[in-house]
Amino acid sequence: MPPDMPLADILLPPSSLWWPLAPGWWLVLGIAVLALLLVRLRLLSPQRRLALAELRHIRRQRLQGHELAVALSALLKRAARARDPQVVNLHGQAWFDYLQKGADGFAPEMLRAVYDPAVRFPEDEMVRATRRWIGRCL
């Protein structure tokens, strides 16, 4: 080619730094979407949703003392039965130990308050422990 020919440089289109994605990024994106779907399904399980709705209902009723202990205990027993039908046979210390395995923070006084209205227990802590138990075990 003669050196006196008027040639111009080749113009390249502007580079795209992120598109199209490499196959590895598609895999990462797919795994992330799958993980989000699994977390969402777990968080929105029917048993968990119903138990949390009932806990909100109990709080709106502003129950205190014995009535709160009875309502929380019944809610926990129904929720635990949805998870494991053999829970129906647990009573007393065995029931308390089962609850403690799921989420700590339950006071033994709550179990006594179900049967004895004179027993006092930390009500707000029991509601938080119940919410934790539902969140972790259902």
PDB file of C-alpha atoms in Angstrom:
ATOM      1  CA  MET A   1       0.000   0.000   0.000  1.00  0.00           C
ATOM      2  CA  PRO A   2       1.456   3.340  -0.918  1.00  0.00           C
ATOM      3  CA  PRO A   3       2.222   5.672   2.007  1.00  0.00           C
ATOM      4  CA  ASP A   4       0.470   8.669   0.462  1.00  0.00           C
ATOM      5  CA  MET A   5      -3.082   7.177   0.526  1.00  0.00           C
ATOM      6  CA  PRO A   6      -5.489   9.134   2.760  1.00  0.00           C
ATOM      7  CA  LEU A   7      -6.659   6.425   5.195  1.00  0.00           C
ATOM      8  CA  ALA A   8      -8.421   7.080   8.466  1.00  0.00           C
ATOM      9  CA  ASP A   9      -8.317   4.974  11.609  1.00  0.00           C
ATOM     10  CA  ILE A  10     -11.059   2.436  12.172  1.00  0.00           C
ATOM     11  CA  LEU A  11     -13.710   3.785  14.559  1.00  0.00           C
ATOM     12  CA  LEU A  12     -14.875   1.250  17.158  1.00  0.00           C
ATOM     13  CA  PRO A  13     -18.265   1.487  18.838  1.00  0.00           C
ATOM     14  CA  PRO A  14     -18.207   2.591  22.496  1.00  0.00           C
ATOM     15  CA  SER A  15     -17.495  -0.352  24.773  1.00  0.00           C
ATOM     16  CA  SER A  16     -20.201  -1.608  27.080  1.00  0.00           C
ATOM     17  CA  LEU A  17     -18.708  -2.563  30.402  1.00  0.00           C
ATOM     18  CA  TRP A  18     -21.605  -4.585  31.757  1.00  0.00           C
ATOM     19  CA  TRP A  19     -23.660  -5.942  28.876  1.00  0.00           C
ATOM     20  CA  PRO A  20     -23.925  -8.684  27.709  1.00  0.00           C
ATOM     21  CA  LEU A  21     -23.279 -10.529  30.922  1.00  0.00           C
ATOM     22  CA  ALA A  22     -20.806 -13.344  30.985  1.00  0.00           C
ATOM     23  CA  PRO A  23     -22.251 -16.844  31.633  1.00  0.00           C
ATOM     24  CA  GLY A  24     -20.848 -16.857  35.161  1.00  0.00           C
ATOM     25  CA  TRP A  25     -22.816 -13.737  36.056  1.00  0.00           C
ATOM     26  CA  TRP A  26     -26.013 -15.321  34.719  1.00  0.00           C
ATOM     27  CA  LEU A  27     -25.359 -18.262  37.043  1.00  0.00           C
ATOM     28  CA  VAL A  28     -24.806 -15.951  40.025  1.00  0.00           C
ATOM     29  CA  LEU A  29     -27.966 -14.013  39.169  1.00  0.00           C
ATOM     30  CA  GLY A  30     -29.991 -17.226  38.896  1.00  0.00           C
ATOM     31  CA  ILE A  31     -28.731 -18.512  42.246  1.00  0.00           C
ATOM     32  CA  ALA A  32     -29.527 -15.163  43.901  1.00  0.00           C
ATOM     33  CA  VAL A  33     -33.080 -15.162  42.523  1.00  0.00           C
ATOM     34  CA  LEU A  34     -33.589 -18.757  43.639  1.00  0.00           C
ATOM     35  CA  ALA A  35     -32.294 -17.937  47.130  1.00  0.00           C
ATOM     36  CA  LEU A  36     -34.639 -14.946  47.409  1.00  0.00           C
ATOM     37  CA  LEU A  37     -37.592 -17.079  46.351  1.00  0.00           C
ATOM     38  CA  LEU A  38     -36.750 -19.743  48.915  1.00  0.00           C
ATOM     39  CA  VAL A  39     -36.402 -17.156  51.681  1.00  0.00           C
ATOM     40  CA  ARG A  40     -39.677 -15.550  50.671  1.00  0.00           C
ATOM     41  CA  LEU A  41     -41.477 -18.897  50.666  1.00  0.00           C
ATOM     42  CA  ARG A  42     -40.080 -19.714  54.092  1.00  0.00           C
ATOM     43  CA  LEU A  43     -41.011 -16.312  55.499  1.00  0.00           C
ATOM     44  CA  LEU A  44     -44.509 -16.500  54.079  1.00  0.00           C
ATOM     45  CA  SER A  45     -45.360 -20.052  55.081  1.00  0.00           C
ATOM     46  CA  PRO A  46     -49.044 -20.316  55.983  1.00  0.00           C
ATOM     47  CA  GLN A  47     -48.383 -21.561  59.516  1.00  0.00           C
ATOM     48  CA  ARG A  48     -45.970 -18.722  60.269  1.00  0.00           C
ATOM     49  CA  ARG A  49     -48.227 -16.093  58.745  1.00  0.00           C
ATOM     50  CA  LEU A  50     -51.250 -17.305  60.723  1.00  0.00           C
ATOM     51  CA  ALA A  51     -49.311 -17.588  63.973  1.00  0.00           C
ATOM     52  CA  LEU A  52     -47.890 -14.073  63.638  1.00  0.00           C
ATOM     53  CA  ALA A  53     -51.349 -12.716  62.788  1.00  0.00           C
ATOM     54  CA  GLU A  54     -52.765 -14.342  65.909  1.00  0.00           C
ATOM     55  CA  LEU A  55     -49.917 -12.927  67.994  1.00  0.00           C
ATOM     56  CA  ARG A  56     -50.733  -9.440  66.671  1.00  0.00           C
ATOM     57  CA  HIS A  57     -54.383 -10.052  67.543  1.00  0.00           C
ATOM     58  CA  ILE A  58     -53.422 -11.058  71.087  1.00  0.00           C
ATOM     59  CA  ARG A  59     -51.369  -7.871  71.459  1.00  0.00           C
ATOM     60  CA  ARG A  60     -54.247  -5.722  70.170  1.00  0.00           C
ATOM     61  CA  GLN A  61     -56.509  -7.225  72.831  1.00  0.00           C
ATOM     62  CA  ARG A  62     -54.079  -5.879  75.453  1.00  0.00           C
ATOM     63  CA  LEU A  63     -54.298  -9.016  77.552  1.00  0.00           C
ATOM     64  CA  GLN A  64     -52.290  -9.059  80.765  1.00  0.00           C
ATOM     65  CA  GLY A  65     -51.139 -11.564  83.333  1.00  0.00           C
ATOM     66  CA  HIS A  66     -53.023 -14.845  83.399  1.00  0.00           C
ATOM     67  CA  GLU A  67     -55.064 -14.152  80.241  1.00  0.00           C
ATOM     68  CA  LEU A  68     -51.911 -13.309  78.270  1.00  0.00           C
ATOM     69  CA  ALA A  69     -50.141 -16.427  79.525  1.00  0.00           C
ATOM     70  CA  VAL A  70     -53.089 -18.617  78.509  1.00  0.00           C
ATOM     71  CA  ALA A  71     -53.328 -17.008  75.061  1.00  0.00           C
ATOM     72  CA  LEU A  72     -49.570 -17.252  74.384  1.00  0.00           C
ATOM     73  CA  SER A  73     -49.413 -20.827  75.615  1.00  0.00           C
ATOM     74  CA  ALA A  74     -52.332 -21.866  73.400  1.00  0.00           C
ATOM     75  CA  LEU A  75     -50.787 -20.104  70.400  1.00  0.00           C
ATOM     76  CA  LEU A  76     -47.428 -21.773  70.985  1.00  0.00           C
ATOM     77  CA  LYS A  77     -49.022 -25.191  71.403  1.00  0.00           C
ATOM     78  CA  ARG A  78     -50.980 -24.868  68.141  1.00  0.00           C
ATOM     79  CA  ALA A  79     -47.934 -23.583  66.269  1.00  0.00           C
ATOM     80  CA  ALA A  80     -45.742 -26.351  67.659  1.00  0.00           C
ATOM     81  CA  ARG A  81     -48.367 -28.952  66.765  1.00  0.00           C
ATOM     82  CA  ALA A  82     -48.293 -27.713  63.151  1.00  0.00           C
ATOM     83  CA  ARG A  83     -44.540 -28.330  63.171  1.00  0.00           C
ATOM     84  CA  ASP A  84     -44.520 -31.612  65.099  1.00  0.00           C
ATOM     85  CA  PRO A  85     -47.737 -33.487  66.016  1.00  0.00           C
ATOM     86  CA  GLN A  86     -46.004 -35.293  68.912  1.00  0.00           C
ATOM     87  CA  VAL A  87     -45.820 -32.013  70.830  1.00  0.00           C
ATOM     88  CA  VAL A  88     -49.371 -32.558  72.055  1.00  0.00           C
ATOM     89  CA  ASN A  89     -47.995 -35.029  74.605  1.00  0.00           C
ATOM     90  CA  LEU A  90     -45.531 -32.549  76.131  1.00  0.00           C
ATOM     91  CA  HIS A  91     -46.463 -30.894  79.426  1.00  0.00           C
ATOM     92  CA  GLY A  92     -44.691 -29.046  82.216  1.00  0.00           C
ATOM     93  CA  GLN A  93     -40.904 -29.103  82.124  1.00  0.00           C
ATOM     94  CA  ALA A  94     -40.766 -31.123  78.871  1.00  0.00           C
ATOM     95  CA  TRP A  95     -42.907 -28.470  77.134  1.00  0.00           C
ATOM     96  CA  PHE A  96     -40.730 -25.685  78.564  1.00  0.00           C
ATOM     97  CA  ASP A  97     -37.554 -27.461  77.371  1.00  0.00           C
ATOM     98  CA  TYR A  98     -39.066 -27.864  73.892  1.00  0.00           C
ATOM     99  CA  LEU A  99     -39.796 -24.133  73.746  1.00  0.00           C
ATOM    100  CA  GLN A 100     -36.316 -23.256  75.000  1.00  0.00           C
ATOM    101  CA  LYS A 101     -34.733 -25.370  72.249  1.00  0.00           C
ATOM    102  CA  GLY A 102     -36.569 -23.322  69.617  1.00  0.00           C
ATOM    103  CA  ALA A 103     -35.841 -19.886  71.056  1.00  0.00           C
ATOM    104  CA  ASP A 104     -34.509 -18.872  74.415  1.00  0.00           C
ATOM    105  CA  GLY A 105     -36.075 -16.198  76.552  1.00  0.00           C
ATOM    106  CA  PHE A 106     -39.087 -18.039  77.938  1.00  0.00           C
ATOM    107  CA  ALA A 107     -39.551 -17.622  81.672  1.00  0.00           C
ATOM    108  CA  PRO A 108     -40.747 -20.635  83.669  1.00  0.00           C
ATOM    109  CA  GLU A 109     -43.204 -18.287  85.369  1.00  0.00           C
ATOM    110  CA  MET A 110     -45.205 -18.070  82.140  1.00  0.00           C
ATOM    111  CA  LEU A 111     -46.011 -21.769  82.287  1.00  0.00           C
ATOM    112  CA  ARG A 112     -47.023 -21.466  85.927  1.00  0.00           C
ATOM    113  CA  ALA A 113     -49.118 -18.369  85.144  1.00  0.00           C
ATOM    114  CA  VAL A 114     -51.287 -20.461  82.829  1.00  0.00           C
ATOM    115  CA  TYR A 115     -52.586 -22.370  85.841  1.00  0.00           C
ATOM    116  CA  ASP A 116     -52.077 -19.837  88.638  1.00  0.00           C
ATOM    117  CA  PRO A 117     -53.377 -16.285  88.058  1.00  0.00           C
ATOM    118  CA  ALA A 118     -51.308 -14.980  91.006  1.00  0.00           C
ATOM    119  CA  VAL A 119     -47.982 -15.706  89.261  1.00  0.00           C
ATOM    120  CA  ARG A 120     -46.358 -12.680  87.636  1.00  0.00           C
ATOM    121  CA  PHE A 121     -44.018 -12.894  84.636  1.00  0.00           C
ATOM    122  CA  PRO A 122     -42.296 -10.443  82.238  1.00  0.00           C
ATOM    123  CA  GLU A 123     -45.089 -10.012  79.696  1.00  0.00           C
ATOM    124  CA  ASP A 124     -43.231  -8.077  76.999  1.00  0.00           C
ATOM    125  CA  GLU A 125     -40.330 -10.524  77.118  1.00  0.00           C
ATOM    126  CA  MET A 126     -42.736 -13.444  76.732  1.00  0.00           C
ATOM    127  CA  VAL A 127     -44.322 -11.849  73.665  1.00  0.00           C
ATOM    128  CA  ARG A 128     -40.858 -11.263  72.159  1.00  0.00           C
ATOM    129  CA  ALA A 129     -39.838 -14.855  72.949  1.00  0.00           C
ATOM    130  CA  THR A 130     -43.040 -16.128  71.337  1.00  0.00           C
ATOM    131  CA  ARG A 131     -42.371 -14.062  68.218  1.00  0.00           C
ATOM    132  CA  ARG A 132     -38.778 -15.371  68.108  1.00  0.00           C
ATOM    133  CA  TRP A 133     -39.960 -18.958  68.501  1.00  0.00           C
ATOM    134  CA  ILE A 134     -42.492 -18.588  65.661  1.00  0.00           C
ATOM    135  CA  GLY A 135     -39.870 -16.945  63.455  1.00  0.00           C
ATOM    136  CA  ARG A 136     -37.267 -19.642  64.034  1.00  0.00           C
ATOM    137  CA  CYS A 137     -39.381 -22.770  64.243  1.00  0.00           C
ATOM    138  CA  LEU A 138     -42.157 -22.351  61.695  1.00  0.00           C
TER     139      LEU A 138
END
